[in-house]
PDB file of C-alpha atoms in Angstrom:
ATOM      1  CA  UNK C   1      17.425-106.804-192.873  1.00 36.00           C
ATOM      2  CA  UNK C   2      19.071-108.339-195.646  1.00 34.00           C
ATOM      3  CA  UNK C   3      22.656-110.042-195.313  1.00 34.00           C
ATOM      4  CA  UNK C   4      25.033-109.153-197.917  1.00 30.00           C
ATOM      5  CA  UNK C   5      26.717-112.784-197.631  1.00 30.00           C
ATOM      6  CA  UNK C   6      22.974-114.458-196.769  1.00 33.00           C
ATOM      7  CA  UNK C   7      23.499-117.244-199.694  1.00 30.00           C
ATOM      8  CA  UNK C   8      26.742-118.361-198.478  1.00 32.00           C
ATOM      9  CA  UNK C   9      25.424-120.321-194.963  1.00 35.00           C
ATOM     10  CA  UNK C  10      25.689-123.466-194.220  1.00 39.00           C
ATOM     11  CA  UNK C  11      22.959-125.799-194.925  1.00 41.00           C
ATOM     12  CA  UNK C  12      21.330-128.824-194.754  1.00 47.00           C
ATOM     13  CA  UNK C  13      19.418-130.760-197.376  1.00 50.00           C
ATOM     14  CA  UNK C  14      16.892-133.306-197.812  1.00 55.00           C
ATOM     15  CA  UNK C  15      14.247-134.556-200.035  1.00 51.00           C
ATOM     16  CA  UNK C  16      11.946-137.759-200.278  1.00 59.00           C
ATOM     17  CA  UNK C  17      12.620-140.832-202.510  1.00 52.00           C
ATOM     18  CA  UNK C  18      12.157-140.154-205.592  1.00 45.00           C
ATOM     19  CA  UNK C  19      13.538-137.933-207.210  1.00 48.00           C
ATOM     20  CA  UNK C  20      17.103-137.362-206.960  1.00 49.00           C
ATOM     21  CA  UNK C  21      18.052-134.505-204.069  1.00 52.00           C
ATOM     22  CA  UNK C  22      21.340-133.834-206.462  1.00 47.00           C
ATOM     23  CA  UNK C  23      21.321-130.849-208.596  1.00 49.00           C
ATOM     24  CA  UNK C  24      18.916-130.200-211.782  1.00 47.00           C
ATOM     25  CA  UNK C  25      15.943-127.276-211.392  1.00 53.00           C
ATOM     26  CA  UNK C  26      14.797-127.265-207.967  1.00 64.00           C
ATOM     27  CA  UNK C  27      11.149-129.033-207.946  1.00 70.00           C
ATOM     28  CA  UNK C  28       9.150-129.568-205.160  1.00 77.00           C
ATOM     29  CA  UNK C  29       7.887-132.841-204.041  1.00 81.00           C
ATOM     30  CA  UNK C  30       4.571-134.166-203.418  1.00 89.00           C
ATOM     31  CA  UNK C  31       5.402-134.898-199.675  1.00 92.00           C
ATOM     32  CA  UNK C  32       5.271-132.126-197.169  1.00 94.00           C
ATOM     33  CA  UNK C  33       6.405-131.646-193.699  1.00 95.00           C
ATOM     34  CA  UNK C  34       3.264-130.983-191.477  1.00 97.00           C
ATOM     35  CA  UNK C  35       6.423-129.907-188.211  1.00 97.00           C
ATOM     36  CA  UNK C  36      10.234-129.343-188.578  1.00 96.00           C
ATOM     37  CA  UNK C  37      11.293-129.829-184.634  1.00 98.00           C
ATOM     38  CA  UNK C  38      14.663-129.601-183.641  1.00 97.00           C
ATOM     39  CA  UNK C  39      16.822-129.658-180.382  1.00 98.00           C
ATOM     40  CA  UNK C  40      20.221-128.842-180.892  1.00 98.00           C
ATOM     41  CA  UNK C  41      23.384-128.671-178.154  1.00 98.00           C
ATOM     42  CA  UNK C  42      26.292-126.489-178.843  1.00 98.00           C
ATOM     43  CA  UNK C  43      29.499-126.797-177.215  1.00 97.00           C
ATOM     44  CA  UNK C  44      32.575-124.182-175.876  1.00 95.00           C
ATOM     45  CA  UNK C  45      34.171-125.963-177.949  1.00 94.00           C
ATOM     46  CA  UNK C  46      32.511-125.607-181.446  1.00 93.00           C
ATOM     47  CA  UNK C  47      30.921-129.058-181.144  1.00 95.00           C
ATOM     48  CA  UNK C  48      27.021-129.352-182.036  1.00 96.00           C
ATOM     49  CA  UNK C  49      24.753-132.153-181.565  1.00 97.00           C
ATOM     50  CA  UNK C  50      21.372-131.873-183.369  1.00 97.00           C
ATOM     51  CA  UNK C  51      18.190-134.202-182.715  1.00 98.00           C
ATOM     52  CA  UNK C  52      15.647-133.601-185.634  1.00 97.00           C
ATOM     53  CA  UNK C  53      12.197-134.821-185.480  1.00 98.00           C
ATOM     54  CA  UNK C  54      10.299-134.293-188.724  1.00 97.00           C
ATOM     55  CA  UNK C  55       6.709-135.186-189.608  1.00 98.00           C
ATOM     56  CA  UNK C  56       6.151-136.068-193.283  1.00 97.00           C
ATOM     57  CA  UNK C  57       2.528-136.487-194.827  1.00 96.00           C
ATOM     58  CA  UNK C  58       3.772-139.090-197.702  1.00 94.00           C
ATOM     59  CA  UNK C  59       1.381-139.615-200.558  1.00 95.00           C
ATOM     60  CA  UNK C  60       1.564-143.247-202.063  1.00 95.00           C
ATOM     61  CA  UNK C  61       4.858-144.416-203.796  1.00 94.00           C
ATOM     62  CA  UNK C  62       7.495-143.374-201.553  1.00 95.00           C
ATOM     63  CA  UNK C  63      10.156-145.295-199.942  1.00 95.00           C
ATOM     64  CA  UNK C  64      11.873-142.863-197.307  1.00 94.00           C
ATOM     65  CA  UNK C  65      13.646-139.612-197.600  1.00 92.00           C
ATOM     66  CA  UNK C  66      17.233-138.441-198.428  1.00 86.00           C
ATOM     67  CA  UNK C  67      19.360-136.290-195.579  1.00 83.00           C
ATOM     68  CA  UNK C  68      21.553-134.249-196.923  1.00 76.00           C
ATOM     69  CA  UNK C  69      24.473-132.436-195.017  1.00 80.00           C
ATOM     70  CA  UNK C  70      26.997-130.301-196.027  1.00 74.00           C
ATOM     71  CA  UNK C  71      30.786-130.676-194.949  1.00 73.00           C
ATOM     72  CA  UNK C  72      32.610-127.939-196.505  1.00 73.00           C
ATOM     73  CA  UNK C  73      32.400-124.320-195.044  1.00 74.00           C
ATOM     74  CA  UNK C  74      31.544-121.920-197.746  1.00 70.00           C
ATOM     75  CA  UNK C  75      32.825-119.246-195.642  1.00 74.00           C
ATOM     76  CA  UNK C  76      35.972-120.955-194.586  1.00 76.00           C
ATOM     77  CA  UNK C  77      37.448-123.096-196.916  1.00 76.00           C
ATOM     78  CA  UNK C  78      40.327-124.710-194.629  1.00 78.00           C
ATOM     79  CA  UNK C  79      37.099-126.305-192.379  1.00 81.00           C
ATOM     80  CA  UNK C  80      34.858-128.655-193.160  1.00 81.00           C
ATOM     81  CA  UNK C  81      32.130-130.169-190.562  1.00 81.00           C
ATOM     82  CA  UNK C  82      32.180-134.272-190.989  1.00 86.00           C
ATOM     83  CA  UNK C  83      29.198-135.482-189.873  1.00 88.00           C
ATOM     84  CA  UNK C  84      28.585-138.343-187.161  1.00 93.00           C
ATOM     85  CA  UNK C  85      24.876-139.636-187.565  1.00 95.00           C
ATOM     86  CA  UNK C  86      24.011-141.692-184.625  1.00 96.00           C
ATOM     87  CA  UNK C  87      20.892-143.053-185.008  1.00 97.00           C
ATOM     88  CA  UNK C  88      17.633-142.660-187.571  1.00 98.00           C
ATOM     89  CA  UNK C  89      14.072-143.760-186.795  1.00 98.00           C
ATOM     90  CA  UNK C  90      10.880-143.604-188.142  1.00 98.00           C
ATOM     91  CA  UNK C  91       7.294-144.008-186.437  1.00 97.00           C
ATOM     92  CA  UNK C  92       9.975-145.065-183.356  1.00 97.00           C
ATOM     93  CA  UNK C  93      11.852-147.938-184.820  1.00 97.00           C
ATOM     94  CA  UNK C  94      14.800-147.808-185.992  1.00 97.00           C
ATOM     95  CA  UNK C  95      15.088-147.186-189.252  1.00 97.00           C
ATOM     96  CA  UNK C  96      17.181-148.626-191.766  1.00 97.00           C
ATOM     97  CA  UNK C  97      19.878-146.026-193.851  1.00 95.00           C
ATOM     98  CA  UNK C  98      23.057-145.599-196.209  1.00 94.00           C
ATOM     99  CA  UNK C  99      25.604-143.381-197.254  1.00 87.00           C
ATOM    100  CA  UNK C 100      25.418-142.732-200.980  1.00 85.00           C
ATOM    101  CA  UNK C 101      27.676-140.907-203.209  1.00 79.00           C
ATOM    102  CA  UNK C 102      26.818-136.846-203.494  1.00 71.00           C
ATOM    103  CA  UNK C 103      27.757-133.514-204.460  1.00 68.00           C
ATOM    104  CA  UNK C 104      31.105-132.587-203.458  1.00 75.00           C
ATOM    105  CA  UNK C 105      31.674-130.821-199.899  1.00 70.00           C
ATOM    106  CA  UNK C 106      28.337-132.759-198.982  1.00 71.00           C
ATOM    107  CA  UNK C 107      27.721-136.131-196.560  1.00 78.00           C
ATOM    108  CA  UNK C 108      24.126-137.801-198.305  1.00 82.00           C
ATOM    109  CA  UNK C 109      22.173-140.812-196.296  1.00 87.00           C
ATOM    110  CA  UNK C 110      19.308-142.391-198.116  1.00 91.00           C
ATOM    111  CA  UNK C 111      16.678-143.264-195.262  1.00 94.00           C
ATOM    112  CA  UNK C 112      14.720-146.406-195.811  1.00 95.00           C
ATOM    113  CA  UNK C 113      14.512-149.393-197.581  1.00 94.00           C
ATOM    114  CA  UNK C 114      14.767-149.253-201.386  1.00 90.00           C
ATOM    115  CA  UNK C 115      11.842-152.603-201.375  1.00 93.00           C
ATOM    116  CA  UNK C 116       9.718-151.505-199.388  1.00 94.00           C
ATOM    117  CA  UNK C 117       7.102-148.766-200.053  1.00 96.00           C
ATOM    118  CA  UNK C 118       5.652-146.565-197.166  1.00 96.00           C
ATOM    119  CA  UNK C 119       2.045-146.579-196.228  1.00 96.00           C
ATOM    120  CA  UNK C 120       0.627-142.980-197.378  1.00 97.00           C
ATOM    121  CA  UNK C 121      -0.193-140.541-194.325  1.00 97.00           C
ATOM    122  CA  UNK C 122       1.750-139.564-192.037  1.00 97.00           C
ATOM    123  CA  UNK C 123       5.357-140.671-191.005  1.00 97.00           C
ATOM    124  CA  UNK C 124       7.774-139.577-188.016  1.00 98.00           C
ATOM    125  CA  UNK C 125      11.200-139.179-188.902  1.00 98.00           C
ATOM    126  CA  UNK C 126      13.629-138.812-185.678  1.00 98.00           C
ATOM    127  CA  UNK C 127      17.588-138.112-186.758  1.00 97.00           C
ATOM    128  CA  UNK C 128      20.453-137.763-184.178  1.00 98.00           C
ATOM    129  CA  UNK C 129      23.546-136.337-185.653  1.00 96.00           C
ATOM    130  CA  UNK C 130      26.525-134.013-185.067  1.00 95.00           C
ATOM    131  CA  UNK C 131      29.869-132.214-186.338  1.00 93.00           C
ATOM    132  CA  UNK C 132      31.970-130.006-184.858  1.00 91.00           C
ATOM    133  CA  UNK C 133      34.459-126.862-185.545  1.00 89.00           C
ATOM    134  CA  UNK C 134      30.777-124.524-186.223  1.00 93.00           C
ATOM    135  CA  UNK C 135      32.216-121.350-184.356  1.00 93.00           C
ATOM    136  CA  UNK C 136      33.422-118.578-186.842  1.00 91.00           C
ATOM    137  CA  UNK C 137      35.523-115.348-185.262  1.00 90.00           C
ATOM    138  CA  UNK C 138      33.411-112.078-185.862  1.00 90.00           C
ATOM    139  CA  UNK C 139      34.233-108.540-184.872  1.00 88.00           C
ATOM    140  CA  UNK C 140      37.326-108.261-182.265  1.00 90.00           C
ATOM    141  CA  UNK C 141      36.529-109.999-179.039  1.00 91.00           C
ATOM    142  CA  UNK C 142      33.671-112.449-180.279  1.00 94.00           C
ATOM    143  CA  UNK C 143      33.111-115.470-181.770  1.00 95.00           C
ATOM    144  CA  UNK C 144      30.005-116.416-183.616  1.00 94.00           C
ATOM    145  CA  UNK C 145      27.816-119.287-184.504  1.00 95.00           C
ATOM    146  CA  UNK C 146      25.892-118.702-188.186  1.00 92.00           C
ATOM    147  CA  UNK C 147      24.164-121.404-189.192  1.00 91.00           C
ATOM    148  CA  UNK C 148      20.987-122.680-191.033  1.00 88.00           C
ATOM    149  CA  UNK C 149      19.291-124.180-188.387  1.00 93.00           C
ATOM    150  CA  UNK C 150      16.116-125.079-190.834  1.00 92.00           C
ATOM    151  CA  UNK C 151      18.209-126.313-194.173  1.00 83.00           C
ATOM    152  CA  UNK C 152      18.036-124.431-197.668  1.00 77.00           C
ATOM    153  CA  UNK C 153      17.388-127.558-199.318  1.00 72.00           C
ATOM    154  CA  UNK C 154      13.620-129.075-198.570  1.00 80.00           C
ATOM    155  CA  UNK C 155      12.200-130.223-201.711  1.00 82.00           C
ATOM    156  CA  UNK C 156       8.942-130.172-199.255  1.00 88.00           C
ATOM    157  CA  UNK C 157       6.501-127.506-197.372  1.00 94.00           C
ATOM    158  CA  UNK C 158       7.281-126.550-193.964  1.00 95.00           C
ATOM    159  CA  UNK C 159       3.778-125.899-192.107  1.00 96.00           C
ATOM    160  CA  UNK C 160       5.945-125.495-188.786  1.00 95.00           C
ATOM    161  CA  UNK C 161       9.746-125.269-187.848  1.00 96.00           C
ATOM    162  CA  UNK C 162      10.594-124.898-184.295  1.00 96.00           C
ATOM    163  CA  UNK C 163      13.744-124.930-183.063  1.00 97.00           C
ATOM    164  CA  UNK C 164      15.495-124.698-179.801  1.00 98.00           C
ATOM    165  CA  UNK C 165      18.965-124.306-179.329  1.00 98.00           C
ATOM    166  CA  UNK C 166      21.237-124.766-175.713  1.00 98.00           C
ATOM    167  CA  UNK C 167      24.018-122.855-175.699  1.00 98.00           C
ATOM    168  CA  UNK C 168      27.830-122.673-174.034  1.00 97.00           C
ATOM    169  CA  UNK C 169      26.884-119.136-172.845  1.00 97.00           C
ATOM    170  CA  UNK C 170      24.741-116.460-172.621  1.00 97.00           C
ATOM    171  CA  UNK C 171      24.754-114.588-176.042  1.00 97.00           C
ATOM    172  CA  UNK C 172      25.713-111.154-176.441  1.00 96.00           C
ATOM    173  CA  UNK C 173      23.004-110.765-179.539  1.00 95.00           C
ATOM    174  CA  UNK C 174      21.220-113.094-181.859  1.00 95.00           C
ATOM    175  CA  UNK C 175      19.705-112.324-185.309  1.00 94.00           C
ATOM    176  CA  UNK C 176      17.177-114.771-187.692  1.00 94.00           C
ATOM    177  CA  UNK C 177      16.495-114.541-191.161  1.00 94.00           C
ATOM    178  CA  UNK C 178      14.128-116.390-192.689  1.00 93.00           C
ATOM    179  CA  UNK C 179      14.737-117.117-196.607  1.00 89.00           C
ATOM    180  CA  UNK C 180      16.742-114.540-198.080  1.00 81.00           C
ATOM    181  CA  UNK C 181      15.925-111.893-195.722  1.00 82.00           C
ATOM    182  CA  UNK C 182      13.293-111.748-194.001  1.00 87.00           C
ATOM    183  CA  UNK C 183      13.343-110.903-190.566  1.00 86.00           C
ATOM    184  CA  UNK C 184      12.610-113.777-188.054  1.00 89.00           C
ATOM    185  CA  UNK C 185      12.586-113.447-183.871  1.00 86.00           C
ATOM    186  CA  UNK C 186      14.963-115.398-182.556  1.00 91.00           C
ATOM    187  CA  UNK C 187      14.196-115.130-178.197  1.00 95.00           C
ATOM    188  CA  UNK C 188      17.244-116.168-175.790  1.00 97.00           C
ATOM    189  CA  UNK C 189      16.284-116.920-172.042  1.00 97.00           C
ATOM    190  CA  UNK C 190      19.631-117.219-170.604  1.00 96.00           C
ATOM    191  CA  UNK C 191      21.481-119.770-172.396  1.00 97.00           C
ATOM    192  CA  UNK C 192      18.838-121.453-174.409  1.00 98.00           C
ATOM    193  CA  UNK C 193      17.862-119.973-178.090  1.00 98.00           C
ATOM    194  CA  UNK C 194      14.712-120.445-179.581  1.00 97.00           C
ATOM    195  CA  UNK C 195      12.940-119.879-182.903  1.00 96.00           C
ATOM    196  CA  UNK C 196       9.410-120.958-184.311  1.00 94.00           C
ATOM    197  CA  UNK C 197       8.010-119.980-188.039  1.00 93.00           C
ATOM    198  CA  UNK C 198       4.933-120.357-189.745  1.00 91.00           C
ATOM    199  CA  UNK C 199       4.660-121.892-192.535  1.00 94.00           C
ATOM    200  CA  UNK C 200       7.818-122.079-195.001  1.00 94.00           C
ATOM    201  CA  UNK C 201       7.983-122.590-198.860  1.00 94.00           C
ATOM    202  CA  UNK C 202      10.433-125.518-199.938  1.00 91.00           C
ATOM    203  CA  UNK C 203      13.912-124.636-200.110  1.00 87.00           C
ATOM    204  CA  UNK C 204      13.349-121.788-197.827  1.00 92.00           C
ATOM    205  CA  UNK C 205      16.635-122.066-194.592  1.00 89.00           C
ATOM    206  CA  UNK C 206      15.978-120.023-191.356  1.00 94.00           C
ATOM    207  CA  UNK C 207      19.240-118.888-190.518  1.00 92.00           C
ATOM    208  CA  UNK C 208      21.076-117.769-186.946  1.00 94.00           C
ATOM    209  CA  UNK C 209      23.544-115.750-186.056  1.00 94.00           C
ATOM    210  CA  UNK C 210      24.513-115.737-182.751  1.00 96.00           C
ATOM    211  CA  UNK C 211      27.378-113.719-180.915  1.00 96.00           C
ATOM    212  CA  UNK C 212      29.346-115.073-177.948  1.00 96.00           C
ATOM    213  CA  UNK C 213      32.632-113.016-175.535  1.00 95.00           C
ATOM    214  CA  UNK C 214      34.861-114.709-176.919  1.00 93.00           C
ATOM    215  CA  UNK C 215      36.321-115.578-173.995  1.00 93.00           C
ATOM    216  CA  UNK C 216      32.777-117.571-173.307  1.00 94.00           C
ATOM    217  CA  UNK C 217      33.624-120.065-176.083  1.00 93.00           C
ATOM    218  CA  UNK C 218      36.339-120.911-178.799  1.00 78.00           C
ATOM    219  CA  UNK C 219      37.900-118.349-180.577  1.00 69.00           C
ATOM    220  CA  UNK C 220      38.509-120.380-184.021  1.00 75.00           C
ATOM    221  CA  UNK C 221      40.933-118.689-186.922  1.00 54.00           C
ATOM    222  CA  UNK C 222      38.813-117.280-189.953  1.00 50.00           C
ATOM    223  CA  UNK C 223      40.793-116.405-193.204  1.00 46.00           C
ATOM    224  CA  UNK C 224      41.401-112.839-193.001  1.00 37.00           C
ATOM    225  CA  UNK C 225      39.794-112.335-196.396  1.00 39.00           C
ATOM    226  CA  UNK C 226      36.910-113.251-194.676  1.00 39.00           C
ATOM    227  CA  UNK C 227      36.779-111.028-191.773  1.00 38.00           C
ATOM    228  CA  UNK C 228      35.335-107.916-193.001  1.00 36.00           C
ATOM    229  CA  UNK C 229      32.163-109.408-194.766  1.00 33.00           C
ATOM    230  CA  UNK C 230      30.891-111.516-191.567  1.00 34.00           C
ATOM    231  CA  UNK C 231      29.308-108.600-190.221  1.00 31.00           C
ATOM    232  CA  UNK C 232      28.076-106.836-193.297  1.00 33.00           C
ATOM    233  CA  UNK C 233      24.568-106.411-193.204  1.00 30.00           C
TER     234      UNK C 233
END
């Protein structure tokens, strides 16, 4: 099932020190992710809270790894998401991080410290972050949430994403794609949402799209330009 709009979802990016995770050919890195585990929360309200815990297998010469989010809405461009990171750890200590400059429309913190090199093997990343307004209208009476729940932007191999998703309400439908479009299975048991691939190829996002009543949750404003394409499939 291929979405005509499939390019245009939100993601999230990341990639390990060095090189740079801004633009230039897409590479991948020498690190891979062994497991991609994350617990998110969504609210009524449009407000999401995402715990991430991601194992890296570093080879020598690495420092940390960069986490990439983007702010601006491709779909909507009078919303953006700002992003509130509340805490970063690695091997469970906390772990030290800044905001650096990025592309535009994106929110970049560089995890680690720049003088000191990690051990190679394996390393447990755990981030705590959230944003808000990530409901989208959708055909008369519903409200969706679409969003790249595994980012776009690894420069690393997946072996293993799982994902697990609480929700405001029980869905009406949800749908997973996995890369462009390829079909992924996406269960619901009442209000919780979960998804688990095999292995994943870097930059490859596994995407959601899941329908609410809209009078379960928010109905938020979408440009009317807009409208028409959210549900072309």
């Amino acid at each position: 099932m291929a979405w005509a709009i499939r390019l245009l979802v939100l993601v999230g990016l990341a990639s390990v020190w060095f090189g740079s995770p801004f633009g230039g050919q897409q590479q991948q890195d020498t690190a891979s992710i062994r497991t991609y585990d994350s617990k998110m929360e969504l609210s009524a309200d449009g407000r999401l809270r995402s715990v991430e815990t991601i194992t890296v297998e570093m080879p020598a010469g690495k420092r940390g790894i960069f986490r990439i989010f983007d702010t601006a809405d491709p779909r909507r461009s009078n919303v953006d998401h700002p992003v509130r990171v509340d805490s970063v750890e690695r091997d469970g200590v906390i772990e030290p991080y800044v905001h650096i400059d990025g592309a535009r429309g994106t929110d970049t913190i560089r995890i680690g410290n720049e003088y000191v090199y990690l051990d190679a093997g394996e390393h447990v990343y755990r981030i705590v972050s959230s944003t808000e307004d990530v409901l989208e209208a959708g055909r008369a009476g519903e409200t969706l949430w679409w969003w790249d729940v595994v980012g776009s932007g690894w420069q690393m191999s997946i072996g293993e994403a799982t994902v697990r998703a609480e929700l405001p309400a029980e869905p009406l439908r949800a749908e997973c794609v996995s890369g462009k479009d390829d079909p992924c299975t996406a269960t619901v048991e009442g209000t919780t949402l979960s998804v688990r691939t095999g292995p994943l190829a870097p930059y490859t996002p596994v995407t959601v799209r899941v329908a609410f009543a809209a009078d379960d949750v928010a109905e938020p404003m979408a440009p009317a330009r807009h409208r028409d394409l959210l549900w072309a499939i």
